[in-house]
Every structure is written in structure tokens, then in C-alpha cells.
CSV table of C-alpha atoms in Angstrom, one decimal:
chain,number,residue,atom,x,y,z
A,264,MET,CA,-18.8,-33.6,10.8
A,265,THR,CA,-18.0,-35.5,7.5
A,266,ALA,CA,-14.6,-38.0,7.2
A,267,ALA,CA,-13.5,-35.7,4.5
A,268,LEU,CA,-13.1,-32.7,6.9
A,269,ASP,CA,-12.1,-34.5,10.2
A,270,ALA,CA,-8.3,-34.8,9.7
A,271,TYR,CA,-7.5,-31.1,9.1
A,272,TRP,CA,-7.2,-29.2,12.5
A,273,MET,CA,-7.8,-25.7,11.1
A,274,PRO,CA,-5.7,-22.7,12.6
A,275,PHE,CA,-7.4,-19.7,14.4
A,276,THR,CA,-10.8,-21.5,13.4
A,277,ALA,CA,-13.9,-22.6,15.3
A,278,ASN,CA,-13.3,-26.1,14.1
A,279,ARG,CA,-16.4,-27.8,15.1
A,280,HIS,CA,-19.0,-24.6,13.9
A,281,PHE,CA,-16.7,-24.6,10.6
A,282,LYS,CA,-17.1,-28.0,9.8
A,283,GLN,CA,-20.8,-28.4,10.3
A,284,ALA,CA,-21.4,-25.9,7.2
A,285,PRO,CA,-17.9,-25.3,5.6
A,286,ARG,CA,-17.0,-22.4,3.8
A,287,LEU,CA,-14.5,-23.9,0.9
A,288,LEU,CA,-12.8,-21.7,-1.7
A,289,ALA,CA,-11.8,-23.2,-4.9
A,290,LYS,CA,-10.7,-20.5,-7.4
A,291,ALA,CA,-9.3,-16.9,-7.0
A,292,GLU,CA,-8.6,-14.2,-9.8
A,293,GLY,CA,-8.3,-10.7,-9.4
A,294,MET,CA,-10.6,-9.3,-7.0
A,295,HIS,CA,-12.4,-12.6,-6.2
A,296,TYR,CA,-12.6,-15.8,-4.9
A,297,TRP,CA,-14.9,-18.7,-6.2
A,298,THR,CA,-16.7,-21.4,-3.6
A,299,ALA,CA,-16.6,-25.0,-4.3
A,300,ASP,CA,-20.1,-24.8,-5.5
A,301,GLY,CA,-19.2,-21.8,-8.0
A,302,ARG,CA,-20.5,-18.5,-6.1
A,303,ARG,CA,-18.4,-15.5,-6.7
A,304,ILE,CA,-17.0,-13.6,-3.4
A,305,LEU,CA,-15.7,-10.3,-3.7
A,306,ASP,CA,-12.3,-10.5,-1.6
A,307,GLY,CA,-12.3,-7.6,1.0
A,308,VAL,CA,-9.1,-8.5,3.0
A,309,ALA,CA,-6.6,-9.7,0.5
A,310,GLY,CA,-6.9,-13.1,1.6
A,311,LEU,CA,-5.3,-12.5,4.5
A,312,TRP,CA,-3.9,-9.0,4.4
A,313,CYS,CA,-1.4,-10.4,1.8
A,314,VAL,CA,-2.8,-10.8,-1.9
A,315,ASN,CA,-2.0,-6.9,-2.4
A,316,ALA,CA,-1.7,-7.3,-6.5
A,317,GLY,CA,-4.7,-9.5,-6.5
A,318,HIS,CA,-5.3,-13.3,-7.1
A,319,SER,CA,-3.5,-15.4,-9.6
A,320,ARG,CA,-1.6,-12.8,-11.4
A,321,PRO,CA,-0.2,-14.7,-14.4
A,322,GLU,CA,3.3,-12.8,-13.9
A,323,ILE,CA,3.7,-14.5,-10.6
A,324,THR,CA,2.6,-18.0,-11.8
A,325,ALA,CA,5.0,-18.0,-14.7
A,326,ALA,CA,7.9,-16.9,-12.4
A,327,VAL,CA,7.4,-19.6,-9.8
A,328,ALA,CA,6.7,-22.4,-12.3
A,329,LYS,CA,9.7,-21.5,-14.6
A,330,GLN,CA,11.9,-21.5,-11.1
A,331,ILE,CA,10.6,-24.9,-10.2
A,332,GLU,CA,11.5,-26.3,-13.5
A,333,VAL,CA,15.1,-24.6,-13.3
A,334,MET,CA,15.7,-25.4,-9.5
A,335,ASP,CA,13.2,-26.5,-7.0
A,336,TYR,CA,15.3,-25.8,-3.9
A,337,ALA,CA,18.9,-24.5,-2.4
A,338,PRO,CA,20.4,-25.0,0.6
A,339,PRO,CA,20.5,-21.6,2.3
A,340,PHE,CA,23.3,-22.1,4.7
A,341,GLN,CA,26.9,-21.5,3.2
A,342,ILE,CA,25.6,-21.3,-0.1
A,343,GLY,CA,23.1,-19.3,-2.2
A,344,HIS,CA,21.4,-18.5,-5.5
A,345,PRO,CA,21.2,-15.4,-7.6
A,346,ALA,CA,17.4,-14.9,-7.0
A,347,ALA,CA,17.7,-14.7,-3.3
A,348,PHE,CA,20.5,-11.4,-3.6
A,349,GLU,CA,18.5,-9.7,-6.3
A,350,LEU,CA,15.5,-9.9,-3.9
A,351,ALA,CA,17.1,-8.7,-1.1
A,352,GLU,CA,18.2,-5.6,-3.2
A,353,LYS,CA,15.0,-4.9,-4.5
A,354,VAL,CA,13.4,-4.9,-1.2
A,355,ALA,CA,15.9,-2.8,0.3
A,356,ALA,CA,15.5,-0.3,-2.5
A,357,ILE,CA,11.9,0.5,-1.5
A,358,ALA,CA,12.9,0.2,2.1
A,359,PRO,CA,13.2,3.5,4.6
A,360,PRO,CA,16.6,5.1,3.9
A,361,GLY,CA,19.5,3.2,5.9
A,362,LEU,CA,17.6,0.0,6.2
A,363,ASN,CA,19.4,-2.1,3.7
A,364,ARG,CA,20.4,-5.5,4.9
A,365,VAL,CA,17.5,-8.2,4.4
A,366,PHE,CA,17.4,-11.6,6.3
A,367,PHE,CA,14.7,-13.8,4.9
A,368,THR,CA,12.5,-16.0,6.7
A,369,ASN,CA,9.2,-17.5,5.9
A,370,SER,CA,6.4,-15.9,7.8
A,371,GLY,CA,5.7,-13.1,9.7
A,372,SER,CA,6.1,-14.9,13.0
A,373,GLU,CA,9.5,-15.9,12.0
A,374,SER,CA,10.2,-12.5,11.1
A,375,VAL,CA,9.4,-11.4,14.5
A,376,ASP,CA,11.5,-14.0,16.5
A,377,THR,CA,14.4,-13.0,14.0
A,378,ALA,CA,14.1,-9.5,14.9
A,379,LEU,CA,13.8,-10.2,18.4
A,380,LYS,CA,17.0,-12.3,18.4
A,381,ILE,CA,19.1,-9.9,16.3
A,382,ALA,CA,18.2,-7.0,18.4
A,383,LEU,CA,19.3,-8.9,21.6
A,384,ALA,CA,22.5,-10.3,20.0
A,385,TYR,CA,23.3,-6.6,18.6
A,386,HIS,CA,23.6,-5.3,22.2
A,387,ARG,CA,25.6,-8.1,23.2
A,388,LEU,CA,28.3,-7.8,20.4
A,389,ARG,CA,28.4,-4.0,21.6
A,390,GLY,CA,29.3,-5.3,25.2
A,391,ASP,CA,25.9,-4.4,26.4
A,392,GLY,CA,24.7,-7.7,27.0
A,393,ALA,CA,22.4,-6.4,30.2
A,394,ARG,CA,20.0,-4.9,27.6
A,395,THR,CA,17.8,-8.2,27.5
A,396,ARG,CA,14.4,-6.7,28.1
A,397,ILE,CA,12.0,-6.4,25.3
A,398,ILE,CA,9.0,-3.7,25.3
A,399,GLY,CA,5.7,-4.9,23.4
A,400,ARG,CA,2.2,-3.3,23.5
A,401,GLU,CA,-1.0,-4.2,24.8
A,402,ARG,CA,-3.4,-5.6,21.9
A,403,GLY,CA,-0.2,-6.2,19.7
A,404,TYR,CA,0.1,-8.9,17.4
A,405,HIS,CA,3.4,-10.4,16.7
A,406,GLY,CA,2.5,-13.8,15.4
A,407,VAL,CA,2.5,-17.1,17.1
A,408,GLY,CA,6.1,-18.0,18.1
A,409,PHE,CA,6.9,-17.8,21.9
A,410,GLY,CA,8.6,-14.6,21.2
A,411,GLY,CA,6.0,-13.0,19.3
A,412,ILE,CA,3.2,-13.9,21.9
A,413,SER,CA,5.4,-12.7,24.5
A,414,VAL,CA,5.8,-9.0,23.2
A,415,GLY,CA,2.1,-9.5,21.8
A,416,GLY,CA,-0.6,-8.1,23.7
A,417,MET,CA,-3.8,-9.9,22.7
A,418,VAL,CA,-4.9,-12.2,25.8
A,419,ALA,CA,-6.3,-15.2,23.7
A,420,ASN,CA,-3.0,-15.7,22.4
A,421,ARG,CA,-1.1,-15.9,25.5
A,422,LYS,CA,-3.2,-17.0,28.3
A,423,MET,CA,-2.6,-20.8,27.4
A,424,TRP,CA,1.2,-20.4,27.4
A,425,SER,CA,1.5,-17.5,30.1
A,426,ALA,CA,4.1,-19.9,32.3
A,427,SER,CA,6.3,-20.3,29.3
A,428,MET,CA,6.8,-17.2,27.7
A,429,LEU,CA,10.0,-14.9,27.6
A,430,PRO,CA,11.0,-13.6,30.8
A,431,GLY,CA,11.8,-10.0,30.8
A,432,VAL,CA,9.2,-8.6,28.6
A,433,ASP,CA,6.8,-5.6,29.6
A,434,HIS,CA,4.1,-3.6,27.7
A,435,LEU,CA,3.1,-0.3,26.6
A,436,PRO,CA,-0.5,0.5,26.9
A,437,HIS,CA,-2.5,0.4,23.5
A,438,THR,CA,-3.7,3.7,21.7
A,439,HIS,CA,-7.4,2.8,21.3
A,440,ASP,CA,-9.4,5.6,22.7
A,441,LEU,CA,-13.0,5.3,22.0
A,442,ALA,CA,-13.9,8.4,24.3
A,443,ARG,CA,-11.9,10.6,22.4
A,444,ASN,CA,-11.0,9.4,19.2
A,445,ALA,CA,-14.2,7.5,17.8
A,446,PHE,CA,-15.0,8.2,14.3
A,447,SER,CA,-11.8,9.9,13.5
A,448,ARG,CA,-10.7,10.0,9.9
A,449,GLY,CA,-7.2,9.0,9.3
A,450,VAL,CA,-4.7,9.2,12.4
A,451,PRO,CA,-6.8,10.1,15.5
A,452,SER,CA,-6.0,13.6,17.3
A,453,HIS,CA,-5.4,12.1,21.0
A,454,GLY,CA,-3.2,9.9,22.5
A,455,ALA,CA,0.4,10.8,21.5
A,456,GLU,CA,1.1,11.1,25.5
A,457,LEU,CA,0.6,7.4,25.7
A,458,ALA,CA,4.2,7.0,24.2
A,459,ASN,CA,5.5,8.7,27.3
A,460,GLU,CA,4.8,5.6,29.2
A,461,LEU,CA,8.0,4.3,27.6
A,462,GLU,CA,9.7,6.7,29.8
A,463,ARG,CA,7.9,5.1,32.9
A,464,LEU,CA,9.1,1.7,32.0
A,465,VAL,CA,12.6,3.0,31.3
A,466,ALA,CA,12.4,4.5,35.1
A,467,LEU,CA,11.0,1.2,36.5
A,468,HIS,CA,13.7,-1.2,34.7
A,469,ASP,CA,16.4,1.2,33.7
A,470,ALA,CA,17.4,2.0,30.4
A,471,SER,CA,20.5,-0.2,30.5
A,472,THR,CA,18.2,-3.4,30.6
A,473,ILE,CA,16.1,-2.6,27.5
A,474,ALA,CA,17.2,-4.0,24.3
A,475,ALA,CA,14.1,-2.8,22.1
A,476,VAL,CA,10.6,-1.7,21.6
A,477,ILE,CA,8.5,-3.4,19.1
A,478,VAL,CA,5.1,-2.1,17.8
A,479,GLU,CA,3.1,-2.2,14.7
A,480,PRO,CA,2.6,1.1,12.9
A,481,ILE,CA,-1.1,0.5,12.7
A,482,ALA,CA,-2.3,-2.6,14.6
A,483,GLY,CA,-4.1,-4.8,12.6
A,484,SER,CA,-5.1,-8.3,13.9
A,485,THR,CA,-6.5,-6.7,17.1
A,486,GLY,CA,-9.1,-4.5,15.3
A,487,VAL,CA,-7.1,-1.7,13.2
A,488,LEU,CA,-5.8,0.6,15.9
A,489,LEU,CA,-4.4,3.7,14.6
A,490,PRO,CA,-1.4,5.6,15.9
A,491,PRO,CA,-2.4,8.8,17.4
A,492,LYS,CA,-0.6,12.1,15.6
A,493,GLY,CA,2.8,12.5,17.1
A,494,TYR,CA,2.8,9.2,18.9
A,495,LEU,CA,5.5,7.2,16.7
A,496,GLU,CA,7.7,10.2,16.8
A,497,LYS,CA,7.7,10.1,20.6
A,498,LEU,CA,8.4,6.7,20.6
A,499,ARG,CA,11.4,7.0,18.2
A,500,ALA,CA,12.8,10.1,20.4
A,501,ILE,CA,12.5,8.0,23.5
A,502,CYS,CA,14.3,5.1,22.1
A,503,ASP,CA,17.1,7.3,20.6
A,504,ARG,CA,17.6,9.1,23.9
A,505,HIS,CA,18.1,5.8,25.9
A,506,GLY,CA,19.9,3.7,23.3
A,507,ILE,CA,16.8,1.3,22.7
A,508,LEU,CA,16.3,-0.2,19.2
A,509,LEU,CA,12.8,0.4,17.6
A,510,ILE,CA,11.3,-2.4,15.7
A,511,PHE,CA,8.2,-1.9,13.5
A,512,ASP,CA,6.5,-4.9,12.7
A,513,GLU,CA,5.0,-4.3,9.1
A,514,VAL,CA,3.7,-7.7,8.4
A,515,ILE,CA,0.3,-5.8,7.4
A,516,THR,CA,1.5,-2.4,6.6
A,517,GLY,CA,4.4,-3.2,4.6
A,518,PHE,CA,4.2,-3.4,0.5
A,519,GLY,CA,1.5,-0.4,-0.1
A,520,ARG,CA,-1.0,-0.9,2.4
A,521,THR,CA,-1.0,2.7,3.7
A,522,GLY,CA,-0.2,4.5,0.3
A,523,SER,CA,3.8,3.9,0.9
A,524,ALA,CA,5.8,1.2,0.5
A,525,PHE,CA,6.2,1.0,4.5
A,526,GLY,CA,4.2,2.2,7.1
A,527,ALA,CA,7.6,4.0,8.3
A,528,GLN,CA,7.6,6.0,5.2
A,529,GLU,CA,4.1,6.9,5.6
A,530,PHE,CA,4.4,8.1,9.2
A,531,GLY,CA,7.9,9.5,8.7
A,532,VAL,CA,9.3,7.4,11.3
A,533,ILE,CA,12.3,5.2,10.8
A,534,PRO,CA,12.8,2.2,12.8
A,535,ASP,CA,15.9,0.1,13.3
A,536,LEU,CA,14.4,-3.0,12.3
A,537,ILE,CA,11.6,-4.0,10.1
A,538,THR,CA,9.7,-7.4,9.9
A,539,CYS,CA,7.5,-8.1,6.9
A,540,ALA,CA,5.9,-11.0,5.2
A,541,LYS,CA,2.6,-11.3,3.7
A,542,GLY,CA,2.8,-9.1,0.6
A,543,ILE,CA,6.2,-9.6,-0.1
A,544,THR,CA,5.2,-12.4,-2.4
A,545,ASN,CA,1.4,-11.6,-2.8
A,546,GLY,CA,0.6,-14.4,-0.5
A,547,CYS,CA,1.7,-16.6,-3.2
A,548,VAL,CA,4.7,-18.6,-1.4
A,549,PRO,CA,5.2,-18.2,2.1
A,550,MET,CA,8.0,-15.7,2.9
A,551,GLY,CA,8.9,-13.1,5.2
A,552,ALA,CA,12.1,-10.8,6.3
A,553,VAL,CA,13.6,-8.7,8.6
A,554,ILE,CA,15.3,-5.6,7.0
A,555,ALA,CA,17.8,-4.2,9.1
A,556,LYS,CA,19.7,-0.7,9.3
A,557,GLN,CA,23.5,-1.3,8.1
A,558,GLU,CA,24.8,-0.3,11.3
A,559,ILE,CA,23.3,-3.3,12.8
A,560,HIS,CA,24.2,-5.9,10.2
A,561,ASP,CA,27.6,-4.5,10.3
A,562,THR,CA,28.1,-5.1,14.2
A,563,PHE,CA,27.9,-8.7,13.5
A,564,MET,CA,30.5,-8.5,10.9
A,565,GLN,CA,33.4,-9.5,13.3
A,566,GLY,CA,35.8,-12.1,14.4
A,567,PRO,CA,37.4,-14.7,12.1
A,568,PRO,CA,36.3,-14.3,8.4
A,569,ALA,CA,35.3,-17.9,8.2
A,570,ALA,CA,33.2,-17.6,11.3
A,571,ILE,CA,29.4,-17.9,10.9
A,572,GLU,CA,28.3,-14.4,12.3
A,573,LEU,CA,24.7,-15.1,13.3
A,574,PHE,CA,23.4,-18.6,14.4
A,575,HIS,CA,20.0,-18.4,13.1
A,576,GLY,CA,18.2,-19.3,10.0
A,577,TYR,CA,15.7,-21.7,8.5
A,578,THR,CA,15.9,-24.4,6.1
A,579,TYR,CA,13.5,-22.4,3.6
A,580,SER,CA,15.2,-19.0,4.3
A,581,ALA,CA,15.2,-17.5,0.7
A,582,HIS,CA,13.4,-20.5,-0.9
A,583,PRO,CA,13.9,-20.3,-4.8
A,584,LEU,CA,10.1,-20.5,-5.2
A,585,ALA,CA,9.7,-17.8,-2.8
A,586,CYS,CA,12.3,-15.5,-4.4
A,587,ALA,CA,10.7,-16.0,-7.8
A,588,ALA,CA,7.5,-15.0,-6.5
A,589,GLY,CA,8.7,-11.9,-4.7
A,590,LEU,CA,10.7,-10.8,-7.7
A,591,ALA,CA,7.7,-11.0,-9.9
A,592,THR,CA,5.5,-9.2,-7.0
A,593,LEU,CA,7.6,-6.4,-6.7
A,594,ASP,CA,7.9,-5.9,-10.3
A,595,ILE,CA,3.9,-5.9,-10.5
A,596,TYR,CA,4.0,-3.5,-7.6
A,597,GLN,CA,6.4,-0.8,-9.1
A,598,ARG,CA,5.0,-1.1,-12.8
A,599,ASP,CA,1.5,-0.7,-11.8
A,600,GLY,CA,2.0,1.9,-8.8
A,601,LEU,CA,0.7,-0.3,-6.0
A,602,LEU,CA,2.8,0.9,-3.7
A,603,THR,CA,1.2,4.3,-3.5
A,604,ARG,CA,-2.1,3.4,-5.1
A,605,ALA,CA,-3.8,3.6,-1.7
A,606,LYS,CA,-3.3,7.2,-1.5
A,607,THR,CA,-5.4,7.8,-4.4
A,608,LEU,CA,-8.4,5.8,-3.6
A,609,SER,CA,-8.0,6.6,0.4
A,610,PRO,CA,-10.5,9.8,0.3
A,611,TYR,CA,-13.2,7.4,-1.9
A,612,TRP,CA,-12.5,4.6,0.7
A,613,GLU,CA,-12.6,6.9,3.8
A,614,GLN,CA,-16.0,8.4,2.4
A,615,ALA,CA,-17.5,4.7,2.0
A,616,ALA,CA,-16.2,3.6,5.5
A,617,HIS,CA,-17.8,6.7,7.5
A,618,SER,CA,-21.0,6.4,5.6
A,619,LEU,CA,-21.4,3.4,8.0
A,620,ARG,CA,-21.7,5.9,10.9
A,621,GLY,CA,-25.1,5.6,12.4
A,622,LEU,CA,-25.9,2.2,11.7
A,623,PRO,CA,-27.2,-0.1,14.2
A,624,ALA,CA,-24.5,-1.0,17.0
A,625,VAL,CA,-21.6,1.0,15.0
A,626,ILE,CA,-19.7,2.5,17.9
A,627,ASP,CA,-16.7,3.4,15.7
A,628,VAL,CA,-15.1,3.5,12.3
A,629,ARG,CA,-11.2,3.5,11.7
A,630,ASN,CA,-9.6,4.3,8.7
A,631,TYR,CA,-6.2,4.5,6.7
A,632,GLY,CA,-5.0,4.1,3.5
A,633,LEU,CA,-6.7,1.0,2.2
A,634,ILE,CA,-7.6,-0.4,5.6
A,635,LEU,CA,-10.9,-0.4,7.9
A,636,GLY,CA,-11.7,-1.2,11.3
A,637,LEU,CA,-15.4,-1.2,12.0
A,638,GLU,CA,-16.4,-1.8,15.8
A,639,PHE,CA,-19.6,-2.6,17.1
A,640,GLU,CA,-21.1,-2.5,20.6
A,641,ALA,CA,-20.6,-6.1,22.1
A,642,ARG,CA,-23.8,-7.9,22.8
A,643,ALA,CA,-24.5,-8.6,26.5
A,644,GLY,CA,-22.5,-12.1,27.3
A,645,ALA,CA,-21.6,-12.6,23.9
A,646,PRO,CA,-18.2,-10.7,23.1
A,647,GLY,CA,-17.4,-11.0,19.3
A,648,ALA,CA,-20.7,-12.6,18.5
A,649,ARG,CA,-22.1,-9.6,16.3
A,650,ALA,CA,-19.1,-9.2,14.3
A,651,PHE,CA,-19.2,-12.9,13.4
A,652,GLU,CA,-22.6,-13.0,12.4
A,653,VAL,CA,-21.8,-10.0,10.2
A,654,TYR,CA,-18.7,-11.7,8.7
A,655,LEU,CA,-21.0,-14.8,8.0
A,656,LYS,CA,-24.0,-13.3,6.5
A,657,CYS,CA,-21.5,-11.4,4.3
A,658,PHE,CA,-19.9,-14.6,3.0
A,659,GLU,CA,-23.3,-15.4,2.1
A,660,ARG,CA,-24.0,-12.5,0.0
A,661,GLY,CA,-20.7,-12.7,-1.9
A,662,VAL,CA,-18.6,-10.7,0.2
A,663,LEU,CA,-15.4,-12.0,2.3
A,664,VAL,CA,-14.6,-9.5,5.4
A,665,ARG,CA,-12.4,-10.5,8.6
A,666,ASN,CA,-14.1,-10.4,12.2
A,667,THR,CA,-11.8,-10.0,15.0
A,668,GLY,CA,-13.3,-9.5,18.6
A,669,ASP,CA,-16.1,-7.1,17.8
A,670,THR,CA,-14.5,-5.5,14.9
A,671,ILE,CA,-14.7,-6.1,11.1
A,672,ALA,CA,-11.4,-5.4,9.5
A,673,LEU,CA,-11.2,-4.7,5.8
A,674,SER,CA,-7.9,-4.7,3.7
A,675,PRO,CA,-8.8,-5.3,0.0
A,676,PRO,CA,-6.2,-6.0,-2.7
A,677,LEU,CA,-4.7,-2.6,-3.9
A,678,ILE,CA,-6.1,-3.2,-7.3
A,679,ILE,CA,-9.7,-2.5,-5.8
A,680,GLU,CA,-11.6,-0.2,-8.0
A,681,LYS,CA,-14.4,2.3,-6.9
A,682,PHE,CA,-17.4,-0.2,-7.9
A,683,HIS,CA,-15.6,-2.7,-5.9
A,684,VAL,CA,-15.8,-0.2,-2.8
A,685,ASP,CA,-19.2,0.3,-3.5
A,686,GLU,CA,-20.2,-3.2,-3.5
A,687,LEU,CA,-18.1,-4.2,-0.4
A,688,PHE,CA,-19.5,-1.2,1.8
A,689,GLY,CA,-23.0,-1.7,0.3
A,690,THR,CA,-23.2,-5.3,1.3
A,691,LEU,CA,-21.8,-4.6,4.6
A,692,ALA,CA,-24.2,-1.8,5.4
A,693,GLU,CA,-27.3,-4.1,4.2
A,694,VAL,CA,-25.7,-6.9,6.6
A,695,ILE,CA,-25.4,-4.4,9.7
A,696,ARG,CA,-29.0,-3.7,9.2
A,697,THR,CA,-30.3,-7.2,9.5
A,698,VAL,CA,-27.8,-8.4,12.2
A,699,ALA,CA,-28.0,-5.4,14.8
């Protein structure tokens, strides 16, 4: 390793491996990155599920530059600035019906921890303080805060801190079923009955102790696990029956990824709280949000009028630069039809995705909107190695994909064109043939 690389401890990265042969990005525009040595890289993952409108949009750049000239920072406690209120209105306008109160954070992880705190406090304010248990799901990813890893279900994110996670958390089974659902196109047909496991947990713990259930409509980071037909509807019905709040973690599915503004609208199931981030600013400035039903918000609006209703927030909540980026981003989404563009392209995307079926070691293809999960058979004694090699070789050939376990995940900017799809899947197919 060189001294120039030593100081930076990289997140979710094999640091020693990376620093022996670093992959450095130096520029981005539209659908592409450029490396420090000038190679063009087709972005197949929208940065990290976040650059939905494509890279380096001049409208966003101009908005952020103008904002930093006018006001670089504004404290969010007991004072505000107009852009924060304007952005909250615009987010609420595209959210599912009834979810019209927006609490700003700085990331998906913070959004999840915020939503969990809101859920717990909501029940306590209603005189239902025994509801302290939260139900997550196996293989779920809800960020890296202690709340998020507690309700999450990815073992590598949990095992180091297993003794320090939130008490009173349980998990639903994941929905991945290769035996019955391999190579499904769109949502799989089998597995809705897995939602009934929530009834088992209610019987085990009693509904009076359960505050909320949190799931991703599509589980992204674990390898793109889709909800079986009827599954989310069953979860909603069970939560309603027992007075349990339903939280959708839409950090990945929000802002057009599925073909609707949010997965809740796409799947026709309305949660009580939505967590989001990533695409809210096109990845330009860190920002997240929790979108709440008005009923939940209004429950907090009690006590003396000058009293703080929710003792929670962040120094950078509704940061002026993030709000400027968010406003410009939402304008682009609306003007260019990006919140629904995935619906138009999804048939072509699906056809390209399933063309990979039959290639060496490919055991499943999962797709929805502009999302792909391509699963490989694990190498004996080396889980994850095949997908990591595919990731590295794709990068060498000018395409950025994402590996997670033995799965390659794709989630390109929503501005992608059919010729980009051809290049992306063509390169992936070539690499798979050489790797397997």
C-alpha cells in the first residue's frame, strides 16, 4: 500500500485488497464515470442506488452553488429556512395518500433510527407504552445504526455487535425461495403465506407489546429479494388487525426505482411511515427523510404550545445545501418523467436480464422496474468469490456493477437508454462466461 492511500479507512470495503490495486473514480456525467486514468465506466448501479437522474446534472449543481453563496448553513432547532418547508411540501406531494409530514435526516441509517423512535414514542403518547417490541426481517438491511442493525437481518452487519443491539426485537423470515420462484419475472408467485409468520410472533409476544414492523418493499442490499404476490397486503392487514405500525424502508425503492414514486404506490400497500434517502438529492448532498401519516404527527402535537414535541434531530437536518439539491432533483424527476420511466423501460430491461439465464453458474434472475438481482451458485468453500470476481472484471471492461454475497445487483440511473442496457448486459454476459 502507498502512503497516499493509508489514511482513509474505507467503508464496506476489503481495504487491503483495494489498496493493492485501487479503483479510483475522477469524474462523472450522465450515465458514466471516468477513472483517474481516463477510462469511461458505464454506471450500472446509479452510484449506490442513488443517482437516479444521472450524474452531474447542471440544474442541481447550479442550485447548490447558488445556495452556498446565499446561506451556507442554518440551525434546524427552533428556527428554519424556506427551502426546508418547500422541500417537505414537494416530498409530501409525491408520497402515498395520507403520508404528508416529513422529518429530515442525513442518511438512510438515520431515517431508520428516526422512524423507530417515532413509532415507539407514538404508542407511548397514546397511553400504549407497553408496545416496545419491533419486528424486522431476516436478510433485511436498514442501515448501520444500532437500531438499523437490530431490526436488520444480514448476519455480517450484526455479529460483531450482537451483545449490544436493541432488546425486544424479533424477525420475520425472508421471502427468498429458489426452489419455487427461481427466474420469476417481476414479483414471484409463491410465498405470500410467509407474512402469516407475523401472526405467530403476535401469538408469541402478544400484540400489546409490538410497536412496529419494518420491511423493505424490495430488499436491495441483500441481493434484490422481491415481495411475493399478496405478501405486503397480508402484512398490512395483520398490522391493522393488531394495532401495529407498518414501516416501509424505501431508501432504495423510493424516487422512481420501481416505476412509481415509492414502492408503496407501486405495490398498492400504504404504510404508516416511510424511510427514504439516496435519490432524494440524486446522491449529490447527503440527505434522508421519514415521511409520516398525519395522524402519527398530530399525536405528538400535545402539551404546552411552546414545548418541544419530539426530542430528536440532527445538526444537519434540512441542511440548506441538501434542500437546494433536493428541490432541483425533484424538479428534474417531475419534468423528465423519471418517477415513472422505469415502467416504460422495464419490459426491455426484463428481457435483457433473463437472457442471462443458462449462463454458467447462474441460478436465478430477479427483476422489477429498473432493478436486477443475478444470483450465482457459490463456489465450494468461497462464498461470494464468484460475484466479486464478476464485479472486478466488469469494472476492467468498463461497466460498474455491485456485488453482494453471491449476487450481482444492478440499479442504473433512470435516464438509461436501450443501448446502455445492451452494453450493460452484453458486458455482464461476456464476463460471466470467462469467470464461471
